[in-house]
Each structure stands twice: as structure tokens, then as C-alpha cells.
mmCIF file of C-alpha atoms in Angstrom:
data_model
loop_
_atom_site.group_PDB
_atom_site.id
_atom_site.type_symbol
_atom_site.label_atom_id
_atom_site.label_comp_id
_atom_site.label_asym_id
_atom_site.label_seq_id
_atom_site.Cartn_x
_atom_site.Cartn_y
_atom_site.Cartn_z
ATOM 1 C CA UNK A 46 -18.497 29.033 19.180
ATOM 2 C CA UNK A 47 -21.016 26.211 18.697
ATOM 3 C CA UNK A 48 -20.731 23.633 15.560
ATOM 4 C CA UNK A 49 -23.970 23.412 13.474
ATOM 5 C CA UNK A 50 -23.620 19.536 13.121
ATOM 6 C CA UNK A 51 -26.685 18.344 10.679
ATOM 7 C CA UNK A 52 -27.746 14.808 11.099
ATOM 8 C CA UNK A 53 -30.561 15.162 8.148
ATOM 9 C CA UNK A 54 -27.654 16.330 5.803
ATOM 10 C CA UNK A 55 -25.720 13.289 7.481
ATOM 11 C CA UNK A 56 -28.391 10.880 6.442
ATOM 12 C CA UNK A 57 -28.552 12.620 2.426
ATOM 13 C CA UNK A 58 -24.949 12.429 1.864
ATOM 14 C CA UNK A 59 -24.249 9.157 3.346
ATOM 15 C CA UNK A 60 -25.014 6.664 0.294
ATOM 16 C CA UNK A 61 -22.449 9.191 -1.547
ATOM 17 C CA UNK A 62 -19.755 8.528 0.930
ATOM 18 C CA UNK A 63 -20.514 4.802 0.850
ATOM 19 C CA UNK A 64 -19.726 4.512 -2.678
ATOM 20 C CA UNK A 65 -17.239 6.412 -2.198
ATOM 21 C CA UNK A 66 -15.402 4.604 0.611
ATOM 22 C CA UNK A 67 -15.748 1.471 -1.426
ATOM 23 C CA UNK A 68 -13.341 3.029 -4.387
ATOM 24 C CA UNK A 69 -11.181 3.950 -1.758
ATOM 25 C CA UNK A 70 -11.368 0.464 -0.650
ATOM 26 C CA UNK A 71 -11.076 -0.539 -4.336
ATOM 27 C CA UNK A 72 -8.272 1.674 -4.631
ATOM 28 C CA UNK A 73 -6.436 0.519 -1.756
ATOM 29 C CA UNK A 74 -6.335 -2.655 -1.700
ATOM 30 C CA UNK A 75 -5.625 -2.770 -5.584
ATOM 31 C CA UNK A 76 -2.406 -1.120 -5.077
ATOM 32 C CA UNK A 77 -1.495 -3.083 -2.290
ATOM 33 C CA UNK A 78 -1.994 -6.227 -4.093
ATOM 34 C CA UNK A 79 0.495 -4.657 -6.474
ATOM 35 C CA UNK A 80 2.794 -3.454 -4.124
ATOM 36 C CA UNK A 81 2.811 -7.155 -2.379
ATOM 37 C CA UNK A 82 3.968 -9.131 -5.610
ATOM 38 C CA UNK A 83 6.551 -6.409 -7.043
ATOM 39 C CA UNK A 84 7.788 -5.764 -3.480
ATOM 40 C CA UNK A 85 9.053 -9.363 -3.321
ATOM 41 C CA UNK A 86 10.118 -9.757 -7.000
ATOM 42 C CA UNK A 87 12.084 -6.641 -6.344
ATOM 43 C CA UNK A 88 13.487 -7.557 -3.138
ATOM 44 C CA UNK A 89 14.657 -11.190 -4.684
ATOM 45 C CA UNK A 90 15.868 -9.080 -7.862
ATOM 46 C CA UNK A 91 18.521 -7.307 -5.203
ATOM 47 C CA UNK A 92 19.633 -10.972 -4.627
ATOM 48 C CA UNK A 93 21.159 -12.111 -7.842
ATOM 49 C CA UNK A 94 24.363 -13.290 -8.576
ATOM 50 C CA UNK A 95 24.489 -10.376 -10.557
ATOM 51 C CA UNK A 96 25.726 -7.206 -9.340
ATOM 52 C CA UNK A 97 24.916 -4.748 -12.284
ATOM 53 C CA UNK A 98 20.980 -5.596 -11.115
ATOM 54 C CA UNK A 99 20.813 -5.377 -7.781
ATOM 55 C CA UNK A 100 23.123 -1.763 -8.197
ATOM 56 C CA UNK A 101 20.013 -0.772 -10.896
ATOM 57 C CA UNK A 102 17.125 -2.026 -8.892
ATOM 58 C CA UNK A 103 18.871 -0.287 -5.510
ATOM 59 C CA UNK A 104 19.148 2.647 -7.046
ATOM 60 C CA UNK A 105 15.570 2.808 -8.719
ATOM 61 C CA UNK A 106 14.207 1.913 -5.377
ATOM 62 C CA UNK A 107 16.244 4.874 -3.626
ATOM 63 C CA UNK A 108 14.620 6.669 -6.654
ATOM 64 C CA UNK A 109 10.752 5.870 -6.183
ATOM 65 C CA UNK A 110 11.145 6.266 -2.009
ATOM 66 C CA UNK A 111 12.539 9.850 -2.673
ATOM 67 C CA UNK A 112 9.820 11.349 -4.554
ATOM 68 C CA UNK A 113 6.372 11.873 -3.361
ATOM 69 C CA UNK A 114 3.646 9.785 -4.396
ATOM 70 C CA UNK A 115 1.728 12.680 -6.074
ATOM 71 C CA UNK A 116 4.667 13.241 -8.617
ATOM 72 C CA UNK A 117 4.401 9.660 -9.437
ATOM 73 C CA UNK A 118 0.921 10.128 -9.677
ATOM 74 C CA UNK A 119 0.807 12.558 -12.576
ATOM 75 C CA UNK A 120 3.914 11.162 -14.123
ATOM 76 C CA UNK A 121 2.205 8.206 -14.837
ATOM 77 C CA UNK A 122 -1.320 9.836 -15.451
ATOM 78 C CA UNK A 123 0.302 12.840 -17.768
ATOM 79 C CA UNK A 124 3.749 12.073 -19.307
ATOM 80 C CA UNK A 125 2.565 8.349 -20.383
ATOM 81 C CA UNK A 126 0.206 9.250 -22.897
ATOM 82 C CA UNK A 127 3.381 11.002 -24.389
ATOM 83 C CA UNK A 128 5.206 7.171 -24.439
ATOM 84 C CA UNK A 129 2.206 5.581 -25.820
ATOM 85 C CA UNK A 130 1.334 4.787 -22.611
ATOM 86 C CA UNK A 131 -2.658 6.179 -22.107
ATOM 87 C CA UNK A 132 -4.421 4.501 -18.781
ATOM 88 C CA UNK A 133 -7.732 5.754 -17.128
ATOM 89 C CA UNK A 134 -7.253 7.953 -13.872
ATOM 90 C CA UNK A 135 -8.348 4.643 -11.889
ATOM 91 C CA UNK A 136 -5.382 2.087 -13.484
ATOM 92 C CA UNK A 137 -3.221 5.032 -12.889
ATOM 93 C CA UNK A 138 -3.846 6.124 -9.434
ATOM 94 C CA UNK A 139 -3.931 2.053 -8.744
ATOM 95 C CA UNK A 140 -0.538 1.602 -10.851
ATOM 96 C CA UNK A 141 1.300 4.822 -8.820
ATOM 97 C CA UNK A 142 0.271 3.697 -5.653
ATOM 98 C CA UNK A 143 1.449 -0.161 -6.411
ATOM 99 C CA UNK A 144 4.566 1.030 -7.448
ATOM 100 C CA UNK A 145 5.551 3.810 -4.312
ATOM 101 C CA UNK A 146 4.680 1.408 -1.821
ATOM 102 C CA UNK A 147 6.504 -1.822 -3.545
ATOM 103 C CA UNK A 148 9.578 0.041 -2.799
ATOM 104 C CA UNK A 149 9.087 0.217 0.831
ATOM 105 C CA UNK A 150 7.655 -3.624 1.198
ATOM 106 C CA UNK A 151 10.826 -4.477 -0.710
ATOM 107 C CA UNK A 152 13.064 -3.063 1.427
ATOM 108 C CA UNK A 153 10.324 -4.996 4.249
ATOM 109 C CA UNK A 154 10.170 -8.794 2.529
ATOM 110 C CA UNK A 155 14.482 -7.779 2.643
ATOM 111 C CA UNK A 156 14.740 -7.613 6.161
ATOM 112 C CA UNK A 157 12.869 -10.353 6.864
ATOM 113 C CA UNK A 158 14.709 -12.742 4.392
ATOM 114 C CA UNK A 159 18.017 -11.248 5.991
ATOM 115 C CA UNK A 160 17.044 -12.358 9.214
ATOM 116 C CA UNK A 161 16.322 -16.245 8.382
ATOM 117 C CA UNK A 162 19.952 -17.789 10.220
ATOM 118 C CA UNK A 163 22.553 -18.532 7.800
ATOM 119 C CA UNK A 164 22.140 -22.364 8.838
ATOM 120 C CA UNK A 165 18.824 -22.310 7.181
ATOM 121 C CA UNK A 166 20.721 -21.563 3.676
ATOM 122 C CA UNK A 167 23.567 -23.597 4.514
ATOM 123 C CA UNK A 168 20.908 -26.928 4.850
ATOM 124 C CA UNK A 169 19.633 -26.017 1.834
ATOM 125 C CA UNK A 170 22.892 -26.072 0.066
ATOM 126 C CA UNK A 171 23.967 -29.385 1.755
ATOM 127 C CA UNK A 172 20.541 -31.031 0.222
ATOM 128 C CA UNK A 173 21.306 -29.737 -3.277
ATOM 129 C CA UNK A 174 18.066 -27.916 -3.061
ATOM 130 C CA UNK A 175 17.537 -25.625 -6.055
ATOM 131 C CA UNK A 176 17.508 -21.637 -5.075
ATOM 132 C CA UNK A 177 13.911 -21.562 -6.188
ATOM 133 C CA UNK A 178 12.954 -24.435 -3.574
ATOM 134 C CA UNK A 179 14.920 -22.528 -1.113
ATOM 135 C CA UNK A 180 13.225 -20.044 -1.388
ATOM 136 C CA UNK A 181 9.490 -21.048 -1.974
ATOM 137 C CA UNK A 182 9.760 -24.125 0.708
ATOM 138 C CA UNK A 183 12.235 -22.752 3.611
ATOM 139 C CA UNK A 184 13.246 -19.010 3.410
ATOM 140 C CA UNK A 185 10.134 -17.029 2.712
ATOM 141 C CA UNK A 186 7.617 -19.257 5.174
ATOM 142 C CA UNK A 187 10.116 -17.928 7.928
ATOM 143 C CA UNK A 188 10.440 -14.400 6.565
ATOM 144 C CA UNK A 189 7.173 -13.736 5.836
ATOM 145 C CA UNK A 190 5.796 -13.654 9.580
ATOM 146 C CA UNK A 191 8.673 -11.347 10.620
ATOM 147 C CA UNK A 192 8.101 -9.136 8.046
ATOM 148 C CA UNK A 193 4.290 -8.621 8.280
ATOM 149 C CA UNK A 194 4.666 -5.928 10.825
ATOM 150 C CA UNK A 195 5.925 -3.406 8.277
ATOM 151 C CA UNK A 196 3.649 -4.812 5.647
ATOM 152 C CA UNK A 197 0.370 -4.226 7.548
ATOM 153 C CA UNK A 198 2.226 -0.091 8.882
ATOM 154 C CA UNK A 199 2.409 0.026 4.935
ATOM 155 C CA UNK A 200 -1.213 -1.162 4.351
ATOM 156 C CA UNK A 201 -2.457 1.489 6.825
ATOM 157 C CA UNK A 202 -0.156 3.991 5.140
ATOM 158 C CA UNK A 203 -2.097 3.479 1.509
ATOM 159 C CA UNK A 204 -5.449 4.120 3.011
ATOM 160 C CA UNK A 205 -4.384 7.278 3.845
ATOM 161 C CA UNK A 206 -3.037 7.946 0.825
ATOM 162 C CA UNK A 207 -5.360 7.262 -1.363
ATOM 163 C CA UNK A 208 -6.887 11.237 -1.343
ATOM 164 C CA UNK A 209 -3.651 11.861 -3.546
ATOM 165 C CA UNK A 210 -5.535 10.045 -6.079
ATOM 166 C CA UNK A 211 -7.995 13.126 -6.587
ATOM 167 C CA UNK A 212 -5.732 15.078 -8.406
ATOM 168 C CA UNK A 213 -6.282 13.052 -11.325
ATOM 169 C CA UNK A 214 -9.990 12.702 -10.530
ATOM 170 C CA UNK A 215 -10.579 9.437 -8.995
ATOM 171 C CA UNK A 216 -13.840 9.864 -6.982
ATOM 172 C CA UNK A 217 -12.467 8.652 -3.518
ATOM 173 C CA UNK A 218 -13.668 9.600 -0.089
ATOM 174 C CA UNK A 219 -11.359 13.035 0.296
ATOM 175 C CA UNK A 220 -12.550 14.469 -3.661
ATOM 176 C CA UNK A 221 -16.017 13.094 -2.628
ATOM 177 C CA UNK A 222 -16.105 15.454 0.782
ATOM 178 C CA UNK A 223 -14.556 18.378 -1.368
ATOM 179 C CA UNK A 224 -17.335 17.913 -4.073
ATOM 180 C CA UNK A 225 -20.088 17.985 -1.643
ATOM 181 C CA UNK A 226 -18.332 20.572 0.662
ATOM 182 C CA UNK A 227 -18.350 22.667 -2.635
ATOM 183 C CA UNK A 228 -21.841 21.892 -3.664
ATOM 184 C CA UNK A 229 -23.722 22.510 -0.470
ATOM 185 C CA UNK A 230 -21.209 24.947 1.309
ATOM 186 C CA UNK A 231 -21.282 22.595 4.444
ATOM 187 C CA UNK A 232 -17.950 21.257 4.812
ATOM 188 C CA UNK A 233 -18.142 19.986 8.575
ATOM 189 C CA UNK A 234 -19.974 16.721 8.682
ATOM 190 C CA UNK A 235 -18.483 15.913 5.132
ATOM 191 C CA UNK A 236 -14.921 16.151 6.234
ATOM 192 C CA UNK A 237 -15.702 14.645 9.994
ATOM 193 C CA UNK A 238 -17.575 11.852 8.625
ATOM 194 C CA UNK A 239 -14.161 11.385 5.822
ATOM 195 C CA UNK A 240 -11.929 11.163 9.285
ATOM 196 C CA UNK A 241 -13.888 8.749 11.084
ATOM 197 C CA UNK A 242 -14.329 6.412 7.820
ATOM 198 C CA UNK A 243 -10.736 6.143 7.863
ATOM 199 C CA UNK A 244 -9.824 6.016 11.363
ATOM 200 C CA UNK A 245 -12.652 2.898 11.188
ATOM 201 C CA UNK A 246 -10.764 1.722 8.331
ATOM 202 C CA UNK A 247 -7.362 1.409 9.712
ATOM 203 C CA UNK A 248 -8.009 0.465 13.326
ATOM 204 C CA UNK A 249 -9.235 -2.589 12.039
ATOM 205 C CA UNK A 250 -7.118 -3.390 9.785
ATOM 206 C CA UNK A 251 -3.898 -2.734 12.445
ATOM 207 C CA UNK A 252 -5.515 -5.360 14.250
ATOM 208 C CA UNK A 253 -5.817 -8.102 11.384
ATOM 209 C CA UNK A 254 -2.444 -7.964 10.573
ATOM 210 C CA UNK A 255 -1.252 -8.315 14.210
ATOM 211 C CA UNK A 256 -3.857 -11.026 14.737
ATOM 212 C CA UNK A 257 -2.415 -13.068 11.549
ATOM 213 C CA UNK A 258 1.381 -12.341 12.560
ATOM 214 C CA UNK A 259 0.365 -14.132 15.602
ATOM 215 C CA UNK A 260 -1.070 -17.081 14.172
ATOM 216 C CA UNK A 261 1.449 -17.020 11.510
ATOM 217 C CA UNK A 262 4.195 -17.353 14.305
ATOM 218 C CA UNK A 263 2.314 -19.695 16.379
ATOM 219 C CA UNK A 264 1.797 -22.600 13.414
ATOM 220 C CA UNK A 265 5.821 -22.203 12.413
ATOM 221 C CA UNK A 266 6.449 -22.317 15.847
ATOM 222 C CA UNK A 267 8.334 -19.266 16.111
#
């Protein structure tokens, strides 16, 4: 058996695939940038003085991480034009994935918080500093580098999920392959050039984010 790899069909399809990877790119990082600032408003949510909140928001999180991303997906894509809620495929798709993966970096910017030594808070209460300058000045510059590990597994983890956005139609690299696939009844180079896109995509990135945990670590000296 011998593969019947076509570089001129390579060379037609590849400004296709370009714009493509930079939706999924779009996409991506989008969602992440979602995920990032309701991950940590979540995660400080769980850490009120109020215990009816943090039981809702645990629970909703619990929620969200046991349901696949695809449900989410067309619940927000389908059932909210039903609430009065009606938002393109590409606000959708961008809105699902922000939300699915805010759960998980919540339960990340939680473990790093955790892990900041209980002398750190008890300082801050000795100088009368407010919660919100314990926070924003002493806590999360020391939990942040411990937690960027799991952020930048998570980062990784939305690239690869952003083909579940083609269910709703959001041209992104996997619906792109399919469309040519189906078009031209060549579904090899399509589908090999999709893989290596994203394997180029996330070795890289894997690499940033353990490059900036270590300069991160080295400039607080931890």
C-alpha cells in the first residue's frame, strides 16, 4: 500500500488552511482569555465569607467539568435563542469554550492560592491590609507562578478542542479539512497537514509557558 501524497494539491489548499488556522487561533485564544479572568473570579468567589456561594459556585463548577464541551456548545448556540439569548456561531463557540475551561483554571488559580504559607495571610492581617490588597499585592504574585503549569496543560487542551466548534459551523482547521476532504475527495494531505498545524501549534506553546514559569519564579525568587 503506497500513499498518493500530492504536493500541487498541498500548495492549492494551503492559503485555505491558513485562514483557517488563524480562526482557530482566533478561537483559541479568545476563549482562553475568557477562561483566564472567570477562572480567577470564580476561584476567589469559592473564598467568601459566605458559605451559600462558594456551596453554589462548587457545585456549578462540578456541573460544567461533568459535561462535555460539545453539549455546552449547542446549549449555548441552540437553547439561548429560546431565553432571548441569540449569539453568532463564533461568540458562541468562543463563549462555550471560555466557560468549560474556566472551571478547570479555577480549580488551577485554587491550588495555587492554597499553597501560599499561612504566614503570608497572617502578615497581612497583622498590617491591617485590606483582603483586596492581600490579594492583588501578596497572594496572587506567589500563586500565579505555581499555578501556570496547569494553565499552559489547559491552553494546549483548547487548541485541540477547538474542532468541537464545527458543529455549529465555525470554519476552523478540522470543518476546513472536512470541507475540502468533501469537495475534492482527497482527504489525506488535508487531514495530515490539520495534525501537523496543531502539533506545531502546541509544541510551542508548551514551551512558552514553561519558559515564563521559569522567569516568573526566578524574579520572585522562588
Amino acid at each position: 500500500m503506497t500513499f498518493d501524497w500530492k504536493w500541487d494539491f498541498v500548495w492549492e489548499i494551503a492559503p485555505r488552511l491558513a485562514a483557517a488556522t488563524l480562526n482557530t487561533l482566533l478561537a483559541a485564544g479568545s476563549g482562553y482569555a475568557i477562561a483566564l479572568v472567570l477562572g480567577l473570579a470564580l476561584a476567589l468567589g469559592q473564598r467568601t465569607r459566605w458559605p451559600a456561594l462558594t456551596f453554589i459556585l462548587r457545585e456549578t463548577l462540578e456541573f460544567i467539568r461533568s459535561t462535555p464541551l460539545v453539549l455546552q456548545i449547542f446549549f449555548i448556540f441552540y437553547v439561548g435563542p429560546q431565553v432571548g439569548i441569540t449569539l453568532s456561531p463564533w461568540v458562541a463557540g468562543m463563549m462555550a469554550i471560555g466557560l468549560h475551561y474556566s472551571a478547570y483554571l479555577a480549580e488551577v488559580y485554587r491550588a495555587g492560592i492554597v499553597a501560599v504559607p499561612k504566614g503570608q495571610w497572617e502578615a497581612c492581617r497583622a498590617l491591617n491590609m485590606t483582603t483586596r490588597d492581600t490579594y492583588a499585592r501578596i497572594v496572587l504574585p506567589q500563586a500565579v507562578p505555581q499555578a501556570i503549569p496547569g494553565m499552559g496543560n489547559y491552553l494546549v487542551g483548547i487548541f485541540k478542542d477547538t474542532p468541537m466548534l464545527s458543529v455549529i459551523g465555525v470554519t476552523e482547521l478540522m470543518q476546513t479539512a472536512n470541507a475540502i476532504g468533501s469537495e475534492t475527495y482527497r482527504f489525506l494531505e488535508p487531514y495530515t497537514l490539520v495534525g501537523v498545524i496543531f502539533l506545531a501549534l502546541s509544541l510551542p506553546t508548551a514551551g512558552l509557558v514553561r519558559l515564563l514559569e521559569r522567569v516568573l519564579r526566578r524574579k520572585l525568587g522562588m
